[in-house]
Coordinates of C-alpha atoms in Angstrom, one line a residue:
Chain A
X160 CA -29.4 0.7 -35.4
X161 CA -28.4 -3.0 -35.4
X162 CA -27.4 -4.9 -32.3
X163 CA -23.9 -5.4 -33.7
X164 CA -23.6 -1.7 -34.2
X165 CA -24.7 -1.1 -30.6
X166 CA -22.1 -3.6 -29.4
X167 CA -19.4 -1.9 -31.5
X168 CA -20.3 1.5 -30.1
X169 CA -20.4 0.2 -26.6
X170 CA -16.9 -1.3 -27.1
X171 CA -15.8 2.2 -28.1
X172 CA -17.0 3.4 -24.7
X173 CA -14.6 1.2 -22.9
X174 CA -13.7 3.9 -20.3
X175 CA -17.3 4.0 -19.2
X176 CA -17.3 0.2 -18.4
X177 CA -13.8 0.2 -17.1
X178 CA -14.8 2.6 -14.4
X179 CA -17.2 0.0 -13.0
X180 CA -20.4 1.7 -14.0
X181 CA -23.2 -0.8 -14.1
X182 CA -24.2 0.0 -17.6
X183 CA -27.4 -1.7 -18.6
X184 CA -27.3 -3.4 -21.9
X185 CA -30.1 -3.4 -24.4
X186 CA -30.3 -7.1 -23.9
X187 CA -30.9 -6.7 -20.1
X188 CA -33.7 -4.2 -20.9
X189 CA -35.4 -6.9 -23.0
X190 CA -35.4 -9.5 -20.1
X191 CA -38.9 -10.9 -19.5
X192 CA -40.7 -9.5 -16.5
X193 CA -39.1 -6.0 -16.8
X194 CA -41.5 -3.4 -18.0
X195 CA -39.1 -1.5 -20.2
X196 CA -39.7 1.0 -22.8
X197 CA -40.4 -1.5 -25.5
X198 CA -42.2 -4.2 -23.5
X199 CA -45.7 -5.0 -24.6
X200 CA -47.4 -4.3 -21.2
X201 CA -45.9 -0.8 -21.0
X202 CA -49.0 1.3 -20.2
X203 CA -47.8 4.8 -19.3
X204 CA -48.2 5.7 -15.7
X205 CA -47.0 9.2 -16.5
X206 CA -47.7 10.8 -19.8
X207 CA -46.8 14.3 -21.0
X208 CA -48.3 15.2 -24.5
X209 CA -47.1 18.3 -26.4
X210 CA -46.5 20.3 -23.2
X211 CA -45.6 23.9 -23.5
X212 CA -44.6 26.2 -20.5
X213 CA -43.4 29.7 -20.3
X214 CA -42.6 32.0 -17.4
X215 CA -40.9 35.3 -18.4
X216 CA -39.6 33.5 -21.5
X217 CA -40.5 30.1 -23.0
X218 CA -39.0 27.2 -21.0
X219 CA -40.5 24.0 -22.5
X220 CA -41.7 23.5 -26.1
X221 CA -43.6 20.6 -27.2
X222 CA -42.4 18.1 -24.6
X223 CA -43.9 14.6 -25.0
X224 CA -42.8 11.8 -22.6
X225 CA -44.3 8.6 -21.4
X226 CA -43.1 6.6 -18.4
X227 CA -44.1 2.9 -18.4
X228 CA -44.9 0.9 -15.3
X229 CA -41.7 -0.1 -13.5
X230 CA -39.6 2.1 -15.8
X231 CA -36.9 4.5 -14.6
X232 CA -36.7 7.5 -16.9
X233 CA -33.8 9.9 -16.4
X234 CA -34.2 13.4 -17.6
X235 CA -30.8 15.0 -18.1
X236 CA -29.7 18.3 -19.5
X237 CA -27.8 21.4 -18.7
X238 CA -28.8 23.6 -15.7
X239 CA -31.8 25.8 -16.4
X240 CA -33.3 23.7 -19.2
X241 CA -36.4 23.0 -17.2
X242 CA -35.7 19.5 -15.9
X243 CA -37.0 20.1 -12.4
X244 CA -39.9 22.0 -13.9
X245 CA -41.1 18.8 -15.5
X246 CA -41.2 17.2 -12.1
X247 CA -43.3 20.1 -10.8
X248 CA -45.7 19.7 -13.8
X249 CA -46.0 15.9 -13.0
X250 CA -46.8 16.8 -9.4
X251 CA -49.3 19.4 -10.6
X252 CA -47.4 22.1 -8.7
X253 CA -47.4 23.9 -12.1
X254 CA -49.9 23.8 -14.9
X255 CA -48.7 23.8 -18.5
X256 CA -49.7 26.6 -20.9
X257 CA -50.6 24.0 -23.5
X258 CA -50.6 20.2 -23.7
X259 CA -51.8 17.5 -21.5
X260 CA -50.4 15.6 -18.5
X261 CA -51.9 12.3 -17.4
X262 CA -51.1 10.2 -14.2
X263 CA -52.4 6.7 -14.4
X264 CA -54.5 7.7 -17.3
X265 CA -56.1 10.6 -15.4
X266 CA -55.8 14.1 -16.9
X267 CA -54.4 16.3 -14.1
X268 CA -54.4 19.7 -15.9
X269 CA -57.7 20.9 -14.6
X270 CA -57.7 19.4 -11.1
X271 CA -58.6 21.7 -8.2
X272 CA -56.0 22.2 -5.5
X273 CA -57.6 19.7 -3.2
X274 CA -57.9 17.1 -6.1
X275 CA -54.3 17.6 -6.9
X276 CA -53.3 16.8 -3.3
X277 CA -55.0 13.4 -3.7
X278 CA -53.2 12.7 -7.0
X279 CA -49.9 13.5 -5.3
X280 CA -50.5 10.8 -2.8
X281 CA -49.8 8.3 -5.6
X282 CA -46.3 9.8 -5.9
X283 CA -43.3 10.1 -3.7
X284 CA -40.8 12.9 -4.2
X285 CA -37.1 13.0 -3.3
X286 CA -35.9 16.5 -3.3
X287 CA -32.4 17.8 -4.2
X288 CA -31.6 18.9 -0.7
X289 CA -33.9 16.2 0.8
X290 CA -36.3 18.9 2.0
X291 CA -36.7 17.2 5.4
X292 CA -38.7 19.2 7.9
X293 CA -36.1 20.9 10.1
X294 CA -38.3 21.0 13.2
X295 CA -39.1 17.3 13.1
X296 CA -36.9 14.2 14.0
X297 CA -36.1 11.6 11.4
X298 CA -38.9 9.4 12.8
X299 CA -41.4 12.3 12.5
X300 CA -40.3 13.1 9.0
X301 CA -40.8 9.5 7.7
X302 CA -44.0 9.1 9.8
X303 CA -45.4 12.3 8.4
X304 CA -47.2 10.9 5.3
X305 CA -48.5 7.9 7.3
X306 CA -50.0 10.2 10.0
X307 CA -51.5 12.4 7.3
X308 CA -53.1 9.8 5.1
X309 CA -53.5 6.6 6.9
X310 CA -55.4 5.4 10.0
X311 CA -52.4 3.4 11.3
X312 CA -51.9 3.4 15.1
X313 CA -48.6 4.6 16.7
X314 CA -47.2 1.0 16.9
X315 CA -47.9 0.3 13.2
X316 CA -46.4 3.6 12.2
X317 CA -43.3 3.0 14.2
X318 CA -42.9 -0.5 12.6
X319 CA -43.4 1.0 9.1
X320 CA -40.9 3.8 9.8
X321 CA -38.3 1.2 11.0
X322 CA -38.9 -0.9 7.9
X323 CA -38.4 2.0 5.5
X324 CA -35.3 3.2 7.3
X325 CA -33.8 -0.3 7.2
X326 CA -34.7 -0.5 3.5
X327 CA -32.6 2.6 2.8
X328 CA -29.7 1.1 4.9
X329 CA -30.1 3.3 7.9
X330 CA -30.1 2.0 11.5
X331 CA -33.5 3.0 12.9
X332 CA -32.2 2.9 16.5
X333 CA -29.4 5.3 15.7
X334 CA -31.2 7.9 13.5
X335 CA -34.9 7.9 14.4
X336 CA -34.5 10.5 17.1
X337 CA -32.0 12.7 15.3
X338 CA -32.8 16.0 13.7
X339 CA -32.1 16.5 10.0
X340 CA -29.3 19.0 10.9
X341 CA -27.4 16.2 12.6
X342 CA -27.2 14.0 9.5
X343 CA -24.7 13.9 6.7
X344 CA -25.8 14.7 3.1
X345 CA -26.1 11.1 2.1
X346 CA -28.1 10.2 5.2
X347 CA -30.4 13.1 4.6
X348 CA -31.0 11.9 1.0
X349 CA -31.7 8.3 2.3
X350 CA -34.2 9.6 4.9
X351 CA -35.8 11.7 2.1
X352 CA -36.2 8.4 0.1
X353 CA -37.5 6.6 3.2
X354 CA -40.1 9.4 3.5
X355 CA -40.9 9.2 -0.2
X356 CA -41.6 5.5 0.0
X357 CA -43.4 5.5 3.4
X358 CA -46.8 5.3 1.7
X359 CA -45.6 2.7 -0.9
X360 CA -46.3 5.0 -3.9
X361 CA -46.4 3.6 -7.4
X362 CA -44.4 6.5 -8.7
X363 CA -41.2 8.1 -7.4
X364 CA -39.8 11.3 -8.6
X365 CA -36.2 12.3 -7.8
X366 CA -34.7 15.7 -8.2
X367 CA -30.9 15.5 -8.5
X368 CA -30.7 12.6 -6.1
X369 CA -26.9 12.4 -6.3
X370 CA -25.9 16.1 -6.5
X371 CA -23.4 17.2 -3.9
X372 CA -22.5 13.6 -2.8
X373 CA -19.2 11.9 -2.8
X374 CA -18.7 9.0 -5.4
X375 CA -19.3 6.3 -2.8
X376 CA -22.5 7.8 -1.5
X377 CA -23.6 8.4 -5.1
X378 CA -23.2 4.7 -5.7
X379 CA -25.2 3.9 -2.7
X380 CA -28.1 6.1 -3.8
X381 CA -28.0 4.8 -7.3
X382 CA -28.1 1.2 -6.0
X383 CA -31.1 2.2 -3.8
X384 CA -33.0 3.6 -6.8
X385 CA -32.3 0.4 -8.8
X386 CA -33.4 -1.7 -5.8
X387 CA -36.7 0.2 -5.5
X388 CA -37.4 -0.4 -9.2
X389 CA -36.4 -4.1 -9.0
X390 CA -38.1 -5.1 -5.8
X391 CA -41.0 -2.7 -5.6
X392 CA -41.7 -2.2 -9.3
X393 CA -41.7 1.5 -8.7
X394 CA -42.0 3.8 -11.8
X395 CA -39.4 6.6 -11.5
X396 CA -38.5 9.8 -13.1
X397 CA -35.0 11.0 -12.1
X398 CA -33.8 14.5 -12.9
X399 CA -30.1 14.5 -13.0
X400 CA -27.1 15.8 -14.8
X401 CA -24.8 13.2 -13.2
X402 CA -24.6 11.0 -16.3
X403 CA -22.4 8.4 -14.6
X404 CA -25.3 7.7 -12.2
X405 CA -27.9 8.2 -14.9
X406 CA -26.3 5.4 -17.0
X407 CA -26.4 3.0 -14.0
X408 CA -30.1 3.6 -13.1
X409 CA -31.9 4.5 -16.3
X410 CA -34.2 2.3 -18.4
X411 CA -34.3 5.3 -20.8
X412 CA -32.7 8.7 -20.8
X413 CA -34.3 11.9 -22.1
X414 CA -31.9 14.8 -22.8
X415 CA -33.4 18.3 -22.7
X416 CA -31.8 21.0 -24.7
X417 CA -33.1 24.3 -26.1
X418 CA -36.5 23.8 -24.5
X419 CA -37.0 20.5 -26.4
X420 CA -36.2 16.8 -26.0
X421 CA -33.0 16.5 -28.0
X422 CA -32.7 12.7 -27.3
X423 CA -34.9 9.9 -25.9
X424 CA -33.6 6.4 -25.8
X425 CA -31.9 3.7 -23.8
X426 CA -28.4 4.3 -22.2
X427 CA -26.9 2.1 -24.9
X428 CA -28.5 4.2 -27.6
X429 CA -27.2 7.3 -26.0
X430 CA -23.7 5.9 -25.6
X431 CA -23.7 4.9 -29.2
X432 CA -24.9 8.2 -30.6
X433 CA -22.6 10.2 -32.8
X434 CA -24.5 13.5 -32.2
X435 CA -22.0 16.1 -31.4
X436 CA -24.0 17.9 -28.7
X437 CA -24.7 14.6 -26.9
X438 CA -21.1 13.4 -27.1
X439 CA -20.0 16.7 -25.7
X440 CA -22.6 16.5 -22.9
X441 CA -21.4 13.0 -22.0
X442 CA -17.8 14.2 -21.9
X443 CA -15.4 11.5 -20.7
X444 CA -18.1 8.9 -20.2
Chain B
X170 CA -36.3 49.0 -22.7
X171 CA -39.4 49.9 -20.8
X172 CA -41.2 53.2 -21.0
X173 CA -41.5 54.9 -17.5
X174 CA -45.3 54.6 -17.6
X175 CA -45.0 50.9 -18.5
X176 CA -42.8 50.4 -15.5
X177 CA -45.3 52.3 -13.3
X178 CA -48.1 50.1 -14.8
X179 CA -46.1 46.9 -14.0
X180 CA -45.4 48.1 -10.5
X181 CA -49.0 49.0 -9.9
X182 CA -50.1 45.6 -11.2
X183 CA -47.7 43.8 -8.9
X184 CA -48.9 45.9 -5.9
X185 CA -52.5 45.0 -6.7
X186 CA -51.7 41.3 -7.1
X187 CA -49.8 41.4 -3.8
X188 CA -52.8 42.9 -1.9
X189 CA -55.1 40.3 -3.6
X190 CA -52.8 37.4 -2.7
X191 CA -52.6 38.8 0.9
X192 CA -56.4 38.7 1.3
X193 CA -56.7 35.4 -0.5
X194 CA -54.2 33.9 2.0
X195 CA -56.1 35.5 4.9
X196 CA -59.4 34.1 3.6
X197 CA -58.1 30.6 3.1
X198 CA -56.4 30.6 6.6
X199 CA -59.8 31.6 8.1
X200 CA -61.7 29.1 6.0
X201 CA -59.4 26.3 7.1
X202 CA -60.1 26.9 10.8
X203 CA -63.2 24.8 10.3
X204 CA -61.8 22.3 7.8
X205 CA -60.3 18.9 8.5
X206 CA -57.6 17.9 9.3
X207 CA -57.2 20.3 12.2
X208 CA -53.7 20.6 13.4
X209 CA -54.4 21.1 17.1
X210 CA -50.9 20.2 18.2
X211 CA -49.5 22.9 15.9
X212 CA -51.9 25.4 17.4
X213 CA -50.7 24.7 20.9
X214 CA -47.0 24.8 19.8
X215 CA -47.6 28.1 18.2
X216 CA -49.5 29.5 21.2
X217 CA -46.3 28.7 23.2
X218 CA -44.0 30.3 20.6
X219 CA -46.2 33.4 20.1
X220 CA -47.6 33.8 23.6
X221 CA -45.5 32.3 26.3
X222 CA -42.2 33.0 24.7
X223 CA -43.2 36.7 24.1
X224 CA -44.3 37.1 27.7
X225 CA -41.0 38.5 29.0
X226 CA -40.5 41.2 26.4
X227 CA -44.2 42.3 26.5
X228 CA -44.2 42.5 30.4
X229 CA -41.0 44.4 30.4
X230 CA -42.1 47.0 27.9
X231 CA -45.6 47.3 29.5
X232 CA -44.0 47.9 33.0
X233 CA -41.6 50.6 31.8
X234 CA -44.3 52.2 29.6
X235 CA -46.6 52.5 32.7
X236 CA -43.8 54.0 34.7
X237 CA -42.8 56.6 32.1
X238 CA -46.4 57.5 31.6
X239 CA -46.9 58.2 35.3
X240 CA -43.6 60.1 35.3
X241 CA -44.6 62.4 32.4
X242 CA -48.2 62.9 33.6
X243 CA -47.1 63.7 37.1
X244 CA -45.0 66.6 35.9
X245 CA -47.8 68.0 33.8
X246 CA -50.6 67.4 36.3
X247 CA -48.6 68.9 39.2
X248 CA -49.0 72.3 37.4
X249 CA -52.8 72.0 38.0
X250 CA -52.6 70.2 41.4
X251 CA -54.3 67.2 39.8
X252 CA -51.7 64.5 40.5
X253 CA -54.4 62.5 42.4
X254 CA -55.9 61.5 39.0
X255 CA -52.6 59.9 37.8
X256 CA -54.2 56.4 38.1
X257 CA -57.0 57.4 35.8
X258 CA -54.7 58.7 33.1
X259 CA -52.3 55.8 33.2
X260 CA -55.2 53.3 33.1
X261 CA -57.0 55.0 30.2
X262 CA -53.8 55.3 28.2
X263 CA -52.6 51.7 28.9
X264 CA -56.0 49.9 28.3
X265 CA -57.2 51.9 25.3
X266 CA -54.0 52.5 23.4
X267 CA -50.6 51.7 24.7
X268 CA -51.2 48.2 25.9
X269 CA -52.6 46.9 22.6
X270 CA -50.3 48.8 20.4
X271 CA -47.1 48.1 22.3
X272 CA -47.9 44.4 22.7
X273 CA -48.7 44.4 19.0
X274 CA -45.5 46.1 18.0
X275 CA -43.4 43.9 20.3
X276 CA -45.0 40.7 18.9
X277 CA -44.7 41.9 15.4
X278 CA -40.9 42.4 15.9
X279 CA -40.4 39.1 17.8
X280 CA -43.0 36.7 16.4
X281 CA -43.8 38.2 12.9
X282 CA -40.1 38.2 11.9
X283 CA -39.8 34.6 13.3
X284 CA -42.8 33.4 11.3
X285 CA -41.4 35.0 8.1
X286 CA -37.9 33.6 8.7
X287 CA -39.2 30.1 9.5
X288 CA -41.7 29.8 6.6
X289 CA -39.2 31.6 4.3
X290 CA -36.5 29.1 5.1
X291 CA -39.0 26.3 4.5
X292 CA -39.8 27.9 1.1
X293 CA -36.1 28.2 0.0
X294 CA -35.2 24.7 1.2
X295 CA -38.2 23.2 -0.7
X296 CA -40.0 22.1 2.5
X297 CA -43.1 23.9 1.4
X298 CA -43.0 21.9 -1.9
X299 CA -42.4 18.8 0.2
X300 CA -45.6 19.5 2.1
X301 CA -47.5 19.9 -1.1
X302 CA -46.1 16.7 -2.6
X303 CA -47.0 14.8 0.7
X304 CA -50.6 15.9 0.1
X305 CA -50.7 18.6 2.8
X306 CA -52.0 22.1 2.2
X307 CA -49.3 24.4 3.5
X308 CA -51.8 27.0 4.4
X309 CA -53.8 24.5 6.5
X310 CA -50.6 23.2 8.2
X311 CA -48.6 26.4 8.6
X312 CA -50.8 29.5 8.4
X313 CA -54.0 28.6 10.1
X314 CA -52.4 27.3 13.4
X315 CA -50.3 30.5 13.5
X316 CA -53.4 32.7 12.9
X317 CA -55.4 30.9 15.6
X318 CA -52.5 31.1 18.1
X319 CA -52.0 34.8 17.4
X320 CA -55.8 35.5 17.7
X321 CA -55.8 33.9 21.2
X322 CA -52.5 35.0 22.5
X323 CA -52.4 38.7 21.5
X324 CA -55.4 39.6 23.7
X325 CA -53.9 37.6 26.6
X326 CA -50.5 39.4 26.2
X327 CA -52.3 42.7 26.0
X328 CA -54.2 42.1 29.3
X329 CA -51.0 41.3 31.0
X330 CA -49.2 44.3 29.5
X331 CA -52.1 46.5 30.7
X332 CA -51.8 45.1 34.3
X333 CA -48.1 45.5 34.6
X334 CA -48.2 48.9 33.0
X335 CA -50.8 50.1 35.5
X336 CA -48.7 48.5 38.3
X337 CA -45.6 50.4 36.9
X338 CA -47.6 53.6 37.2
X339 CA -48.4 52.7 40.8
X340 CA -44.7 52.2 41.5
X341 CA -43.9 55.8 40.3
X342 CA -47.0 57.2 41.9
X343 CA -46.0 55.8 45.3
X344 CA -42.2 56.2 45.2
X345 CA -41.8 59.4 43.2
X346 CA -45.0 61.4 43.3
X347 CA -46.1 60.4 46.8
X348 CA -49.6 59.2 46.1
X349 CA -50.8 56.4 48.4
X350 CA -51.4 53.1 46.6
X351 CA -55.0 53.0 47.9
X352 CA -55.8 56.3 46.2
X353 CA -54.0 55.3 43.0
X354 CA -55.9 52.0 42.7
X355 CA -59.2 53.7 43.6
X356 CA -58.7 56.1 40.7
X357 CA -57.8 53.2 38.5
X358 CA -61.2 51.6 39.3
X359 CA -63.0 54.9 38.8
X360 CA -61.5 55.1 35.3
X361 CA -62.5 51.5 34.5
X362 CA -66.1 52.2 35.7
X363 CA -66.3 55.6 34.2
X364 CA -66.8 54.4 30.6
X365 CA -69.7 52.2 31.7
X366 CA -70.3 48.5 31.3
X367 CA -71.4 46.3 28.4
X368 CA -73.7 43.4 29.5
X369 CA -73.5 44.8 33.1
X370 CA -70.1 43.4 33.8
X371 CA -67.6 44.1 31.0
X372 CA -66.1 47.5 31.2
X373 CA -66.4 49.4 27.9
X374 CA -62.6 50.2 27.9
X375 CA -61.9 46.5 28.0
X376 CA -63.9 46.0 24.8
X377 CA -61.9 48.7 23.1
X378 CA -58.6 47.3 24.5
X379 CA -59.3 43.7 23.6
X380 CA -60.8 44.2 20.1
X381 CA -57.6 45.8 18.9
X382 CA -55.1 43.0 19.8
X383 CA -57.4 40.5 18.2
X384 CA -57.1 42.4 14.9
X385 CA -53.3 43.0 15.5
X386 CA -52.8 39.2 16.1
X387 CA -54.4 38.4 12.7
X388 CA -52.3 41.1 11.0
X389 CA -49.0 39.9 12.4
X390 CA -49.7 36.2 11.7
X391 CA -51.0 36.7 8.1
X392 CA -48.2 39.2 7.3
X393 CA -45.5 36.9 8.5
X394 CA -46.9 33.9 6.7
X395 CA -47.5 35.9 3.5
X396 CA -43.9 37.2 3.2
X397 CA -42.6 33.8 4.3
X398 CA -44.5 32.0 1.6
X399 CA -43.5 34.6 -1.0
X400 CA -39.8 34.3 -0.2
X401 CA -37.4 33.7 -3.1
X402 CA -33.7 34.2 -3.6
X403 CA -32.1 31.9 -0.9
X404 CA -31.0 33.1 2.5
X405 CA -30.8 36.7 1.3
X406 CA -34.5 36.4 0.4
X407 CA -35.3 35.2 3.9
X408 CA -33.6 38.3 5.3
X409 CA -35.7 40.5 3.0
X410 CA -38.9 38.8 4.0
X411 CA -38.2 39.2 7.7
X412 CA -37.6 42.9 7.3
X413 CA -40.7 43.4 5.1
X414 CA -42.8 41.6 7.7
X415 CA -41.7 43.7 10.6
X416 CA -42.1 47.0 8.6
X417 CA -45.4 46.0 7.1
X418 CA -46.9 44.6 10.3
X419 CA -45.8 47.6 12.3
X420 CA -47.3 50.1 9.8
X421 CA -50.5 48.1 9.6
X422 CA -50.8 48.0 13.3
X423 CA -50.4 51.8 13.7
X424 CA -52.7 52.7 10.8
X425 CA -55.5 50.2 11.7
X426 CA -55.2 51.4 15.3
X427 CA -56.2 54.9 14.2
X428 CA -59.2 53.7 12.2
X429 CA -60.3 51.2 14.8
X430 CA -60.2 53.9 17.5
X431 CA -62.3 56.2 15.3
X432 CA -64.9 53.4 14.8
X433 CA -64.8 52.2 18.4
X434 CA -65.2 55.8 19.8
X435 CA -68.2 56.2 17.6
X436 CA -69.8 52.9 18.7
X437 CA -68.7 53.0 22.3
X438 CA -68.0 56.6 23.2

């Protein structure tokens, strides 16, 4: 597809731009310094090769994906297509029936439970419902990975927790001693992100980070995901069916349908496609 | 459509897998008691939740059980003019059987269900997955501390249930039957000494009475954690896990009690 054609298609998608979505252009992706899909230093930090997985029925067939350093890959698709399952495979909470999964070049299929725990320390995960520990305060939640895996003293841990909470636009003095039940949905998500980045992981995985949030909070979370990519160079995999948010954060988008990857490309390429299913999936966007 | 035998086969497979998972969980929980990191703070917290917070209900049931035992025995023994031995009967019943079993059943109802509900809620709200992704083994963090706390606190609760039960018997013996407290407590001691002593100082009845709650503690903690970790199906699933825990733990307590009594009577007659 030529650049002119892309521009023409993008012009057809005027409503998308008119609604203020920060749609990334193909040109922006090609900026120097950004490790996009096509950049020459794009060594995959996450790689799935010909992955098959079945439970009672086949769920994933021949899935191959690679996430480059600093890239944000959004995995979209209808409910029940196995999007979140891919995150569990990357975290080695599940093992594929066939195929190979590599994190930073290391094959994780055959790791023992203890070895898998170590690999997971390279990753941060933001859960759909934030999955904060109910019995712990916000401070204890964010401090948890630091207490578990570092030798930092209490003062250093507190300083790091404050930093992370400020990074996600929360006032540490206000929220640190609150319990998760006392927070709003958006605040819980942000605390979840603060906990996910507490150990400064190179990889961040998000499971439906904007589901159940109002449009303003959705925008805040999307900006935060972009900020993490831009400032920290974090490689991210975001599972979402919120395509408005997906277009604003993704370097590339993979669309899962009928157990396979039906589409893999940049947001521009997705917006430009004439594929009936994809146009239907995007709806008014 | 499944053939009935195929269904039976599937059900049997699931049951065997369930038992296997139960024992694997128990083994891992025991194995992790000597593995690092050791969550000492969680053990103390669980000792409070399992032991201290169960104190009221265990003492109350122990006291009333001692009273009702004395009441029933006094009526029967009056027919033979043997009410003076009331203390012996109440003591033997409380220390050997009712203290451990009642404390076990009470804790299974209060604590076992609580463990299943807490861990089940953590499972359905992805907190267990969060522990995994944060590089923590959920068995080490959640199951082992609860197991250790139950192993320590069940015997303590049983000793206290025994004491208040025997005291409850004394209340009835004094106020209703008319046996002097001095006579009642003398017969209590006679019963304790009658079975002999292990290592010169430890009454044999105590060994019997304290071995059981140790096993019951393990059964309650592992059963609660097992059903909690197996929870699926949202809040409805949490309710199911809670019920299954109380039923399974209670049945396990009563059945293992019989077999342990057989074995202990053989070893320490």
